[in-house]
Amino acid sequence: MDLPQSPACERNKEPILAVLKQYLPLGEVLEIGHGTGQHAVYFSNNLEVTWYPADMEENNWMMTERLKRIECKNIQTPLPLTIGLKPIGEQINRQFDSIFSANTFHIMDEIHAYELCENLHQILKRGGRFFLYGPFKFEGEFTSESNSRFDQQLKSNNPNMGIRDFEKIVEKLSLKNIHFKKRHNLPANNQLLIFQHEV
């Protein structure tokens, strides 16, 4: 059986890594939505971190299989996590120095994405950072025509999917003292948003 591959992960891993290196040390990192596991392998092999991949239980086989076949440094056994099932702190009973998530918010149901923001403080240490990568709307506007088409495609598959509003994410996170710090514009009309849980 071939390992599953995401072309998007291959394209964006180097630009994302370049940004992550600006925020060292990252310490113990929880990845919400590891998918194929390509990011976990690449980042853990190129950063001094302990990487904890998490995803829906039915997706964890991809990370498990990758760990069997590829040399991976500092990656822990994948954790089961279903956003929207119950608050994240009830599913993962510990805190992390950093949390990373890529291309997840537009796939989650809208209500679940914003619920995650409201509960993220349960698992992010004080002073810790949240790194959120993907396409976003700013002041209600898409950053490109291609993102607008992508949003329409997502909604045609599931009306609860779609590109999320940056301002709403900031609002929900700030309710629990996790504040927006910086926006990094990356290739293909994506952004890496940096938030920090204030001390």
mmCIF file of C-alpha atoms in Angstrom:
data_model
loop_
_atom_site.group_PDB
_atom_site.id
_atom_site.type_symbol
_atom_site.label_atom_id
_atom_site.label_comp_id
_atom_site.label_asym_id
_atom_site.label_seq_id
_atom_site.Cartn_x
_atom_site.Cartn_y
_atom_site.Cartn_z
ATOM 1 C CA MET A 1 0.000 0.000 0.000
ATOM 2 C CA ASP A 2 1.346 3.395 -0.987
ATOM 3 C CA LEU A 3 1.506 6.108 1.632
ATOM 4 C CA PRO A 4 -1.137 8.790 1.091
ATOM 5 C CA GLN A 5 0.308 12.025 -0.284
ATOM 6 C CA SER A 6 -1.024 15.578 -0.254
ATOM 7 C CA PRO A 7 0.443 17.745 -3.045
ATOM 8 C CA ALA A 8 -0.530 20.852 -1.041
ATOM 9 C CA CYS A 9 1.607 19.678 1.905
ATOM 10 C CA GLU A 10 4.594 19.228 -0.368
ATOM 11 C CA ARG A 11 4.148 22.723 -1.802
ATOM 12 C CA ASN A 12 3.640 24.580 1.449
ATOM 13 C CA LYS A 13 5.927 22.770 3.909
ATOM 14 C CA GLU A 14 9.051 24.838 3.170
ATOM 15 C CA PRO A 15 7.363 28.286 3.411
ATOM 16 C CA ILE A 16 5.651 27.243 6.639
ATOM 17 C CA LEU A 17 8.899 25.911 8.106
ATOM 18 C CA ALA A 18 10.653 29.202 7.334
ATOM 19 C CA VAL A 19 8.058 31.021 9.455
ATOM 20 C CA LEU A 20 8.072 28.493 12.291
ATOM 21 C CA LYS A 21 11.839 28.945 12.610
ATOM 22 C CA GLN A 22 11.210 32.593 13.500
ATOM 23 C CA TYR A 23 9.375 31.519 16.668
ATOM 24 C CA LEU A 24 11.801 29.066 18.252
ATOM 25 C CA PRO A 25 11.772 27.340 20.655
ATOM 26 C CA LEU A 26 8.463 25.632 19.903
ATOM 27 C CA GLY A 27 8.862 22.929 22.565
ATOM 28 C CA GLU A 28 6.088 20.362 22.681
ATOM 29 C CA VAL A 29 3.801 20.912 19.696
ATOM 30 C CA LEU A 30 0.270 19.601 19.218
ATOM 31 C CA GLU A 31 -0.784 19.382 15.575
ATOM 32 C CA ILE A 32 -4.559 19.544 15.169
ATOM 33 C CA GLY A 33 -5.484 17.644 12.021
ATOM 34 C CA HIS A 34 -2.308 15.806 10.958
ATOM 35 C CA GLY A 35 -3.947 14.348 7.821
ATOM 36 C CA THR A 36 -1.403 12.378 5.793
ATOM 37 C CA GLY A 37 1.342 13.091 8.353
ATOM 38 C CA GLN A 38 3.649 14.834 5.863
ATOM 39 C CA HIS A 39 3.863 18.048 7.878
ATOM 40 C CA ALA A 40 4.556 16.157 11.102
ATOM 41 C CA VAL A 41 7.480 14.291 9.562
ATOM 42 C CA TYR A 42 8.979 17.296 7.807
ATOM 43 C CA PHE A 43 8.703 19.724 10.699
ATOM 44 C CA SER A 44 9.857 17.290 13.377
ATOM 45 C CA ASN A 45 12.894 16.378 11.253
ATOM 46 C CA ASN A 46 13.802 20.038 10.774
ATOM 47 C CA LEU A 47 12.995 21.538 14.173
ATOM 48 C CA GLU A 48 14.029 20.803 17.761
ATOM 49 C CA VAL A 49 10.542 19.819 18.895
ATOM 50 C CA THR A 50 8.484 16.999 20.304
ATOM 51 C CA TRP A 51 5.569 16.669 17.875
ATOM 52 C CA TYR A 52 2.181 15.308 18.941
ATOM 53 C CA PRO A 53 -0.018 14.647 15.892
ATOM 54 C CA ALA A 54 -3.778 14.499 16.468
ATOM 55 C CA ASP A 55 -6.679 13.765 14.162
ATOM 56 C CA MET A 56 -9.948 11.857 13.963
ATOM 57 C CA GLU A 57 -9.402 8.249 14.940
ATOM 58 C CA GLU A 58 -10.252 7.034 11.444
ATOM 59 C CA ASN A 59 -7.405 9.197 10.046
ATOM 60 C CA ASN A 60 -4.711 8.124 12.489
ATOM 61 C CA TRP A 61 -3.745 5.096 10.393
ATOM 62 C CA MET A 62 -2.042 7.453 7.917
ATOM 63 C CA MET A 63 0.267 8.860 10.581
ATOM 64 C CA THR A 64 0.839 5.429 12.115
ATOM 65 C CA GLU A 65 1.765 3.907 8.749
ATOM 66 C CA ARG A 66 4.107 6.795 7.949
ATOM 67 C CA LEU A 67 5.884 6.346 11.291
ATOM 68 C CA LYS A 68 6.500 2.691 10.424
ATOM 69 C CA ARG A 69 8.052 3.410 7.043
ATOM 70 C CA ILE A 70 9.891 6.729 7.294
ATOM 71 C CA GLU A 71 12.605 7.883 9.663
ATOM 72 C CA CYS A 72 10.839 10.349 11.926
ATOM 73 C CA LYS A 73 12.443 12.196 14.799
ATOM 74 C CA ASN A 74 10.557 13.273 17.873
ATOM 75 C CA ILE A 75 7.036 12.277 16.774
ATOM 76 C CA GLN A 76 4.701 10.752 19.334
ATOM 77 C CA THR A 77 1.942 8.209 18.705
ATOM 78 C CA PRO A 78 -1.010 9.980 17.050
ATOM 79 C CA LEU A 79 -3.795 11.103 19.376
ATOM 80 C CA PRO A 80 -7.499 10.658 18.627
ATOM 81 C CA LEU A 81 -9.272 14.040 18.363
ATOM 82 C CA THR A 82 -12.653 14.912 16.893
ATOM 83 C CA ILE A 83 -13.457 18.618 16.837
ATOM 84 C CA GLY A 84 -17.072 19.172 17.814
ATOM 85 C CA LEU A 85 -17.430 15.873 19.675
ATOM 86 C CA LYS A 86 -16.735 17.508 23.045
ATOM 87 C CA PRO A 87 -14.422 20.312 24.284
ATOM 88 C CA ILE A 88 -10.821 19.725 23.297
ATOM 89 C CA GLY A 89 -9.636 19.778 26.910
ATOM 90 C CA GLU A 90 -11.834 16.762 27.639
ATOM 91 C CA GLN A 91 -10.242 14.829 24.770
ATOM 92 C CA ILE A 92 -6.612 15.831 25.366
ATOM 93 C CA ASN A 93 -5.908 16.140 29.059
ATOM 94 C CA ARG A 94 -2.678 18.152 29.011
ATOM 95 C CA GLN A 95 -1.173 21.434 27.780
ATOM 96 C CA PHE A 96 1.377 22.184 25.058
ATOM 97 C CA ASP A 97 3.969 24.877 24.392
ATOM 98 C CA SER A 98 2.700 25.348 20.823
ATOM 99 C CA ILE A 99 -0.295 24.325 18.733
ATOM 100 C CA PHE A 100 -0.171 24.051 14.945
ATOM 101 C CA SER A 101 -3.004 23.469 12.505
ATOM 102 C CA ALA A 102 -2.971 23.638 8.708
ATOM 103 C CA ASN A 103 -5.877 23.650 6.260
ATOM 104 C CA THR A 104 -8.415 22.549 8.843
ATOM 105 C CA PHE A 105 -10.723 25.477 9.588
ATOM 106 C CA HIS A 106 -12.340 25.563 6.150
ATOM 107 C CA ILE A 107 -12.990 21.793 6.346
ATOM 108 C CA MET A 108 -14.549 21.800 9.833
ATOM 109 C CA ASP A 109 -18.159 22.802 10.301
ATOM 110 C CA GLU A 110 -18.179 26.539 10.947
ATOM 111 C CA ILE A 111 -19.620 26.173 14.434
ATOM 112 C CA HIS A 112 -16.910 23.644 15.341
ATOM 113 C CA ALA A 113 -14.070 25.884 14.111
ATOM 114 C CA TYR A 114 -15.218 28.727 16.331
ATOM 115 C CA GLU A 115 -15.921 26.397 19.270
ATOM 116 C CA LEU A 116 -12.328 25.197 18.968
ATOM 117 C CA CYS A 117 -11.137 28.801 19.262
ATOM 118 C CA GLU A 118 -13.182 29.250 22.431
ATOM 119 C CA ASN A 119 -11.702 26.094 24.012
ATOM 120 C CA LEU A 120 -8.094 26.249 22.821
ATOM 121 C CA HIS A 121 -6.921 27.861 26.082
ATOM 122 C CA GLN A 122 -7.571 24.516 27.793
ATOM 123 C CA ILE A 123 -4.569 22.912 26.072
ATOM 124 C CA LEU A 124 -2.234 25.855 25.306
ATOM 125 C CA LYS A 125 0.208 26.894 28.013
ATOM 126 C CA ARG A 126 0.401 30.509 29.113
ATOM 127 C CA GLY A 127 2.894 32.204 26.833
ATOM 128 C CA GLY A 128 2.377 29.480 24.217
ATOM 129 C CA ARG A 129 1.637 30.188 20.562
ATOM 130 C CA PHE A 130 -1.055 28.993 18.174
ATOM 131 C CA PHE A 131 -0.015 28.732 14.508
ATOM 132 C CA LEU A 132 -2.975 28.588 12.114
ATOM 133 C CA TYR A 133 -2.349 28.099 8.388
ATOM 134 C CA GLY A 134 -4.768 28.267 5.489
ATOM 135 C CA PRO A 135 -6.926 30.623 3.435
ATOM 136 C CA PHE A 136 -8.947 33.239 5.313
ATOM 137 C CA LYS A 137 -11.271 36.137 4.607
ATOM 138 C CA PHE A 138 -10.311 39.600 5.849
ATOM 139 C CA GLU A 139 -13.030 42.177 6.509
ATOM 140 C CA GLY A 140 -15.398 39.805 4.759
ATOM 141 C CA GLU A 141 -13.360 39.704 1.545
ATOM 142 C CA PHE A 142 -11.449 36.871 -0.085
ATOM 143 C CA THR A 143 -7.778 37.538 -0.793
ATOM 144 C CA SER A 144 -8.106 36.215 -4.349
ATOM 145 C CA GLU A 145 -10.626 35.124 -6.951
ATOM 146 C CA SER A 146 -9.288 31.571 -6.683
ATOM 147 C CA ASN A 147 -10.109 31.537 -2.954
ATOM 148 C CA SER A 148 -13.634 32.706 -3.728
ATOM 149 C CA ARG A 149 -14.056 29.821 -6.173
ATOM 150 C CA PHE A 150 -12.567 27.414 -3.630
ATOM 151 C CA ASP A 151 -15.100 28.609 -1.041
ATOM 152 C CA GLN A 152 -17.956 27.980 -3.475
ATOM 153 C CA GLN A 153 -16.603 24.504 -4.212
ATOM 154 C CA LEU A 154 -16.398 23.685 -0.498
ATOM 155 C CA LYS A 155 -19.951 24.883 0.130
ATOM 156 C CA SER A 156 -21.259 22.858 -2.812
ATOM 157 C CA ASN A 157 -19.884 19.747 -1.121
ATOM 158 C CA ASN A 158 -21.033 20.734 2.360
ATOM 159 C CA PRO A 159 -22.746 24.049 3.196
ATOM 160 C CA ASN A 160 -21.081 24.028 6.647
ATOM 161 C CA MET A 161 -17.604 24.171 5.107
ATOM 162 C CA GLY A 162 -15.993 27.356 3.828
ATOM 163 C CA ILE A 163 -13.186 29.863 4.263
ATOM 164 C CA ARG A 164 -13.445 31.480 7.697
ATOM 165 C CA ASP A 165 -13.392 35.124 8.753
ATOM 166 C CA PHE A 166 -10.128 36.265 10.311
ATOM 167 C CA GLU A 167 -11.914 38.773 12.551
ATOM 168 C CA LYS A 168 -14.245 36.134 13.973
ATOM 169 C CA ILE A 169 -11.291 33.844 14.758
ATOM 170 C CA VAL A 170 -9.517 36.720 16.525
ATOM 171 C CA GLU A 171 -12.689 37.555 18.473
ATOM 172 C CA LYS A 172 -13.261 33.987 19.667
ATOM 173 C CA LEU A 173 -9.638 33.391 20.687
ATOM 174 C CA SER A 174 -9.338 36.730 22.486
ATOM 175 C CA LEU A 175 -12.276 35.794 24.736
ATOM 176 C CA LYS A 176 -9.854 33.389 26.439
ATOM 177 C CA ASN A 177 -6.809 35.678 26.385
ATOM 178 C CA ILE A 178 -5.241 34.235 23.215
ATOM 179 C CA HIS A 179 -4.365 37.289 21.143
ATOM 180 C CA PHE A 180 -3.407 37.821 17.513
ATOM 181 C CA LYS A 181 0.253 38.749 16.993
ATOM 182 C CA LYS A 182 1.164 38.571 13.310
ATOM 183 C CA ARG A 183 0.013 37.553 9.835
ATOM 184 C CA HIS A 184 2.489 35.978 7.429
ATOM 185 C CA ASN A 185 1.383 35.962 3.789
ATOM 186 C CA LEU A 186 2.488 32.733 2.120
ATOM 187 C CA PRO A 187 2.237 31.348 -1.436
ATOM 188 C CA ALA A 188 -1.055 30.330 -3.087
ATOM 189 C CA ASN A 189 -3.075 32.995 -1.244
ATOM 190 C CA ASN A 190 -2.637 31.365 2.153
ATOM 191 C CA GLN A 191 -1.669 32.904 5.473
ATOM 192 C CA LEU A 192 0.030 31.695 8.619
ATOM 193 C CA LEU A 193 -1.602 33.475 11.555
ATOM 194 C CA ILE A 194 0.256 33.718 14.864
ATOM 195 C CA PHE A 195 -1.579 33.963 18.202
ATOM 196 C CA GLN A 196 -0.223 33.903 21.748
ATOM 197 C CA HIS A 197 -1.793 32.885 25.057
ATOM 198 C CA GLU A 198 -0.922 35.850 27.199
ATOM 199 C CA VAL A 199 0.639 35.308 30.620
#
